[in-house]
Short mmCIF file of C-alpha atoms in Angstrom, two decimals:
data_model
loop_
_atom_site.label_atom_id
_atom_site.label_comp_id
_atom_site.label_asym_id
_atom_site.label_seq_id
_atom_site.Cartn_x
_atom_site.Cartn_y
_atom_site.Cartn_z
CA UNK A 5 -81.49 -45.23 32.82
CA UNK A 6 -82.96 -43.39 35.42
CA UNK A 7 -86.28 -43.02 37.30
CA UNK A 8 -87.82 -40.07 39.76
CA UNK A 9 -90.21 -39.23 41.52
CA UNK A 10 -91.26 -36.92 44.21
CA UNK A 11 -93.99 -37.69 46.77
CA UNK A 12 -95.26 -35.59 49.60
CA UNK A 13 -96.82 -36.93 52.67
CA UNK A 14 -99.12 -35.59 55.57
CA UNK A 15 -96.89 -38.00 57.39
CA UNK A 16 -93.79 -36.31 59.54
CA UNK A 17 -90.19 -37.16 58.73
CA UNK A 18 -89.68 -39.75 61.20
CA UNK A 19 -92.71 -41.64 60.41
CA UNK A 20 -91.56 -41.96 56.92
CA UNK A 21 -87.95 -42.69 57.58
CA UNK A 22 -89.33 -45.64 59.35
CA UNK A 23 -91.28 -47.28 57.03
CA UNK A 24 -88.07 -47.03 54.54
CA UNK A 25 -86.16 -48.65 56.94
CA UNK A 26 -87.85 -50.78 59.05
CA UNK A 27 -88.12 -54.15 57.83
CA UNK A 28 -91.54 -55.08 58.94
CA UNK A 29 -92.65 -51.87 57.52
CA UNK A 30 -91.07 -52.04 54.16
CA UNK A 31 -92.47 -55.52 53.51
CA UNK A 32 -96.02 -53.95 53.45
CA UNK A 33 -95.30 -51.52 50.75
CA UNK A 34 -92.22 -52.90 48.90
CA UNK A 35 -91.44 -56.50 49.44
CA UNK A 36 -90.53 -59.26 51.71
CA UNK A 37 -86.92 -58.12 52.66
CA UNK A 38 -83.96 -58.67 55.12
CA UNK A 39 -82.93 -54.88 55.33
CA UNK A 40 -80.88 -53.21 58.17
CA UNK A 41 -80.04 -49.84 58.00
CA UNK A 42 -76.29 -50.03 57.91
CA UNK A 43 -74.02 -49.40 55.17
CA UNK A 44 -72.51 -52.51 53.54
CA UNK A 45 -75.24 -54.74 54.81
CA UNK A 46 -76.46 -56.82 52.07
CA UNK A 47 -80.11 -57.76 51.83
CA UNK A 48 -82.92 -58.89 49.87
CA UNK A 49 -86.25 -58.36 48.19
CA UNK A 50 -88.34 -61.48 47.68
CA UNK A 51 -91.37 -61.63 45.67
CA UNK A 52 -93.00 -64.67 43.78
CA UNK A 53 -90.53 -65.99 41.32
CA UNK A 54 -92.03 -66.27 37.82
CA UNK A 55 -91.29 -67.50 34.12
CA UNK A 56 -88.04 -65.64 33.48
CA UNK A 57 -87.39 -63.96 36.86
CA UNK A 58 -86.53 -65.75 40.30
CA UNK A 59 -87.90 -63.37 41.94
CA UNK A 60 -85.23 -61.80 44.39
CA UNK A 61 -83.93 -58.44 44.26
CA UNK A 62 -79.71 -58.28 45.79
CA UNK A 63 -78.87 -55.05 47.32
CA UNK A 64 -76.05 -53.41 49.32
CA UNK A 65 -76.66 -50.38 51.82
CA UNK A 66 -74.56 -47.68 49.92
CA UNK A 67 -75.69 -44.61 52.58
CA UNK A 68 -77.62 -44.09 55.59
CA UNK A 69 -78.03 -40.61 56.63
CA UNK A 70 -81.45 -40.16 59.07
CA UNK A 71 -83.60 -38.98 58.43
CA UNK A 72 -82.74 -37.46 55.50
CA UNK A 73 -80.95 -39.76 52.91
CA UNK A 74 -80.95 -43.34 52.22
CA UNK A 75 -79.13 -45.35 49.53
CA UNK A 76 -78.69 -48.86 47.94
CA UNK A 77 -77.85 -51.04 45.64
CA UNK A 78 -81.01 -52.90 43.72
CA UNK A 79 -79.66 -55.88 41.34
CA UNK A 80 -82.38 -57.46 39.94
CA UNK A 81 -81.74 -60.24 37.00
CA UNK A 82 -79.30 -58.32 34.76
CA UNK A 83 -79.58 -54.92 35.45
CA UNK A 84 -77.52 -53.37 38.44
CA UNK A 85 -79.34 -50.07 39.78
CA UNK A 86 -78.52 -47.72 42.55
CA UNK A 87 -81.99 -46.38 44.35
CA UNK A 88 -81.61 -43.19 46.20
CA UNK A 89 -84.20 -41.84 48.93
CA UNK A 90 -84.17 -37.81 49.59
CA UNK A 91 -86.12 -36.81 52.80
CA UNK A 92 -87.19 -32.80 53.70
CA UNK A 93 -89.80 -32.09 56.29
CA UNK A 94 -91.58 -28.86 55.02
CA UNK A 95 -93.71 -27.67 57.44
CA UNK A 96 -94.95 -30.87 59.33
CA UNK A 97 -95.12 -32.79 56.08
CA UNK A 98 -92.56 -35.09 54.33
CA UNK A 99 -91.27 -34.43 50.55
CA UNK A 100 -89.83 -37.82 49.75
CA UNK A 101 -87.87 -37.92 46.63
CA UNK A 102 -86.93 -41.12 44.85
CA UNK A 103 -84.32 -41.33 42.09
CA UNK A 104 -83.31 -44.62 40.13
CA UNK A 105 -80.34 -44.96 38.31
CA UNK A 106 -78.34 -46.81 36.28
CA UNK A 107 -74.75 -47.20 37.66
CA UNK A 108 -73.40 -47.47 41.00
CA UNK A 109 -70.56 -45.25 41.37
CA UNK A 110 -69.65 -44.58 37.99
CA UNK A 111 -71.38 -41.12 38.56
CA UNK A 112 -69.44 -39.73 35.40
CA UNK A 113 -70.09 -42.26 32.38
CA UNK A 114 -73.40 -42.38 33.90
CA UNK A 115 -73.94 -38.38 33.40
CA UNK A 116 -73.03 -38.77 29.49
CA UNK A 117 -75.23 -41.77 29.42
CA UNK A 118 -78.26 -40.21 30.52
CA UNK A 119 -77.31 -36.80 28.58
CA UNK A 120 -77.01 -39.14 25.69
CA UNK A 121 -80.13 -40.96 25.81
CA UNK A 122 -82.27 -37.46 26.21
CA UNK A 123 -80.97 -36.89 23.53
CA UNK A 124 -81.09 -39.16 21.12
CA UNK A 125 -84.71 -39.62 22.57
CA UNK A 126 -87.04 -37.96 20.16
CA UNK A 127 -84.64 -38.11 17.01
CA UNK A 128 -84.82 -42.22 17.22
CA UNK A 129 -88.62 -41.83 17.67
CA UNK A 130 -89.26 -42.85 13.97
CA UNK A 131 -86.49 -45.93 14.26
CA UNK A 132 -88.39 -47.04 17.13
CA UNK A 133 -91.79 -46.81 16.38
CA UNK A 134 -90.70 -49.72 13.68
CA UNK A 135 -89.68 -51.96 16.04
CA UNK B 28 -88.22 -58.50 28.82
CA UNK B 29 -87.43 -59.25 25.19
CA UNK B 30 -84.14 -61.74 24.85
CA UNK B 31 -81.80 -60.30 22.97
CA UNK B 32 -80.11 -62.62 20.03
CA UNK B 33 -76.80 -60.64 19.57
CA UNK B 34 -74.23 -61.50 21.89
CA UNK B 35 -73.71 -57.83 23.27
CA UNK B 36 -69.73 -57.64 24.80
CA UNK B 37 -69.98 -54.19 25.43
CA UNK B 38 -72.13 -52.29 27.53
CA UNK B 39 -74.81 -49.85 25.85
CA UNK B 40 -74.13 -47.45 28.86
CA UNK B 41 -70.57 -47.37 28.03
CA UNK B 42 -71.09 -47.02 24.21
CA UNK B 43 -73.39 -43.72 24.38
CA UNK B 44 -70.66 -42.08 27.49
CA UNK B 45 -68.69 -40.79 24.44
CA UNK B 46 -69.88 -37.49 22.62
CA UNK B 47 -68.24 -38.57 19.38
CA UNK B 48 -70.32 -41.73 19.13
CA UNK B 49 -73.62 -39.98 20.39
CA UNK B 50 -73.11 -38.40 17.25
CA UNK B 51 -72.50 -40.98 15.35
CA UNK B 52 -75.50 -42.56 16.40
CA UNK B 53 -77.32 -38.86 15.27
CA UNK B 54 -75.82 -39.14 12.32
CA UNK B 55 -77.37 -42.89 11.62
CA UNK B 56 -80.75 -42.47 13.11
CA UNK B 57 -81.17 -39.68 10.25
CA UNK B 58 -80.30 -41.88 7.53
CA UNK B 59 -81.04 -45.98 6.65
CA UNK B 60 -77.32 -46.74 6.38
CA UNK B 61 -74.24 -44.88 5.81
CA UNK B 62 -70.81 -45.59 4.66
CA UNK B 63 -67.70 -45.03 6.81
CA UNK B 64 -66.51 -41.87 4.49
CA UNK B 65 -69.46 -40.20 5.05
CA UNK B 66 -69.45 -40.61 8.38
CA UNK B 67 -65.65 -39.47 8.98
CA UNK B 68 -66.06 -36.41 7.19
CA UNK B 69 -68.14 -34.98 9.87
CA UNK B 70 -65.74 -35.35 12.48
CA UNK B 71 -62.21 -33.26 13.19
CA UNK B 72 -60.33 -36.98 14.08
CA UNK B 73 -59.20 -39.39 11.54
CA UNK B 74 -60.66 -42.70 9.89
CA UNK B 75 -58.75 -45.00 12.24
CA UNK B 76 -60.65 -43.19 15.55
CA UNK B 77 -63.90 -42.60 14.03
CA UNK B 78 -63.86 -46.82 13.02
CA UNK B 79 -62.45 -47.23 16.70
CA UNK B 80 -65.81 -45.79 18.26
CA UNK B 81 -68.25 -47.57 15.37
CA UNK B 82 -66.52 -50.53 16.78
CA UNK B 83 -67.11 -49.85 20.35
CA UNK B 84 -70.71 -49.13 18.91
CA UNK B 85 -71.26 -52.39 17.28
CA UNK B 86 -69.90 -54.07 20.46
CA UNK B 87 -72.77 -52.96 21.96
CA UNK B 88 -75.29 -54.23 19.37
CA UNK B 89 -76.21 -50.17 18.75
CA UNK B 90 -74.58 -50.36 15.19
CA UNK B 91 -74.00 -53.24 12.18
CA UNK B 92 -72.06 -53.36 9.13
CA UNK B 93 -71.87 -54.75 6.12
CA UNK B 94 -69.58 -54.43 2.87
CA UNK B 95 -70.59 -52.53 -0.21
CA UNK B 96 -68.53 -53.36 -2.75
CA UNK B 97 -64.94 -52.38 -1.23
CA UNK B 98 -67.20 -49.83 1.45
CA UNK B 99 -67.97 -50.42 4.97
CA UNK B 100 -71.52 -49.28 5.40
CA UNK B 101 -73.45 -48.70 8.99
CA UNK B 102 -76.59 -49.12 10.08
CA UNK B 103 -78.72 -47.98 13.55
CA UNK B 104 -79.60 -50.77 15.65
CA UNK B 105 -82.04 -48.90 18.24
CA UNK B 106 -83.10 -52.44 20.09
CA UNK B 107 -80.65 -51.99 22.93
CA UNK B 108 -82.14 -49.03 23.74
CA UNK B 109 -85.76 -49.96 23.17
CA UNK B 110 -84.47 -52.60 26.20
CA UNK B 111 -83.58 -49.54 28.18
CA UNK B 112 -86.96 -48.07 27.80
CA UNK B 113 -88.86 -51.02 28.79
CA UNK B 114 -86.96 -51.19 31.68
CA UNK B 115 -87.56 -47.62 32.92
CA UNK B 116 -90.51 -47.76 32.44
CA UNK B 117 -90.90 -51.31 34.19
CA UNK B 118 -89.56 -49.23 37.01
CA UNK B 119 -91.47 -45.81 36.49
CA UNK B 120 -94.84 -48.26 37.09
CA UNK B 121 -93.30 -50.26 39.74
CA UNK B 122 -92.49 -47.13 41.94
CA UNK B 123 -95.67 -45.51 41.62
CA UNK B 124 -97.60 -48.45 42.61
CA UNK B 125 -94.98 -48.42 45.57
CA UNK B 126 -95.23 -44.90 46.48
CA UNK B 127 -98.97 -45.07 47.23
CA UNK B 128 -98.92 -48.06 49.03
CA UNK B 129 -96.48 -46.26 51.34
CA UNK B 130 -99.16 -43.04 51.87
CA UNK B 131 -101.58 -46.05 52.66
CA UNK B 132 -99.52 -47.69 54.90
CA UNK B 133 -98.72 -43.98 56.35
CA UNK B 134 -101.83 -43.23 56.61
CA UNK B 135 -103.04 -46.23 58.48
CA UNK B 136 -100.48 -45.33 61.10
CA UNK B 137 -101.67 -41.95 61.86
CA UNK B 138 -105.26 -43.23 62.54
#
């Protein structure tokens, strides 16, 4: 499982770092959180619980490297993710990539899962579009 | 989120890691079942690994069986991956919504 994205922003590199890791900041355009950039500090996301979902979002700082790279852990109900922020400044603006993914650590097994899904993508298409 | 009714003991990650049972899983998502002969003659390794992996599959809730006469047939079970869909693309949404709110929020800074 894995999600990217890449954003670029008038902003500079420092301005962005911030808002990704200053708590105040985040909680305007993520969630409600308890986040300190340090590795191994464990935090949350709150939002409003609902029907099937309490709401809360468990991570674990994995990597801080300003201003360039940022890392945790995002457990939400039963799927564990690992979300990854990229940083370049290019000229006075910031290319922020984002990347999702579905282990945490298991870099390998993850690689043929993700190779594997591609893959089997458009041939399941038909089995799919049944269900 | 869908619930899912099979008790699922293995994890669908874990299941598709392998080449051999990627193929496997080829091999049933071109046809509506198949039996266990036809599926080992397509691979270099023996019966006893090939039914290793299509249980390792079924663990997962990718692949069910049933008995044909004294055959094992197998049949695709895509749900588990229909799951993993949903969920990226849960995420895909979620992010983007995200991401602009940042350039708002960035935006509103350099004012």
């Amino acid at each position: 499982m894995d999600a990217s994205f890449d954003f670029v922003y008038q902003s500079p590199i420092e301005k962005v770092w911030s808002a990704l890791t200053n708590s105040t900041k985040l909680a305007k355009w993520i969630m409600a959180n308890d986040f300190k950039p340090v590795v191994g500090h464990k935090f949350q996301f709150r939002t409003q619980p609902t029907e099937w979902w309490n709401g809360i979002i468990d991570c674990e700082v994995l990597e801080v490297d300003e201003p360039h790279k940022l890392s945790y852990t995002w457990v939400s109900g039963s799927e564990s993710t690992t979300v990854t922020w990229t940083l370049k400044s290019v000229h006075g603006t910031t290319h922020l990539h984002l990347e999702q993914t579905g282990f945490s650590g298991k870099t390998q097994a993850f690689e043929g899962a993700k190779f594997g899904w591609v893959r089997m993508g458009d041939q399941l298409e038909k089995v799919l579009a049944e269900l | 989120m869908r619930l899912n009714e099979k008790s699922q003991v293995r994890d669908v990650y874990d299941a598709v890691a392998d080449p051999t049972r990627r193929q496997l899983l080829r091999l049933l998502a071109d046809a509506e079942e198949l039996p266990l002969h036809k599926l080992t003659d397509r691979f270099p390794m023996g019966r006893t690994a090939i039914s290793k992996h299509l249980t390792i599959l079924k663990e997962a809730g990718l692949v069910t069986d049933r008995k044909v006469g004294r055959e094992t047939v197998y049949r695709l079970d895509a749900s588990p991956l229909k799951e993993i869909e949903d969920w990226v693309s849960y995420y895909r949404r979620f992010w983007r919504e995200k991401l602009v709110l940042l350039g708002h929020l960035l935006q509103e800074e350099d004012k």
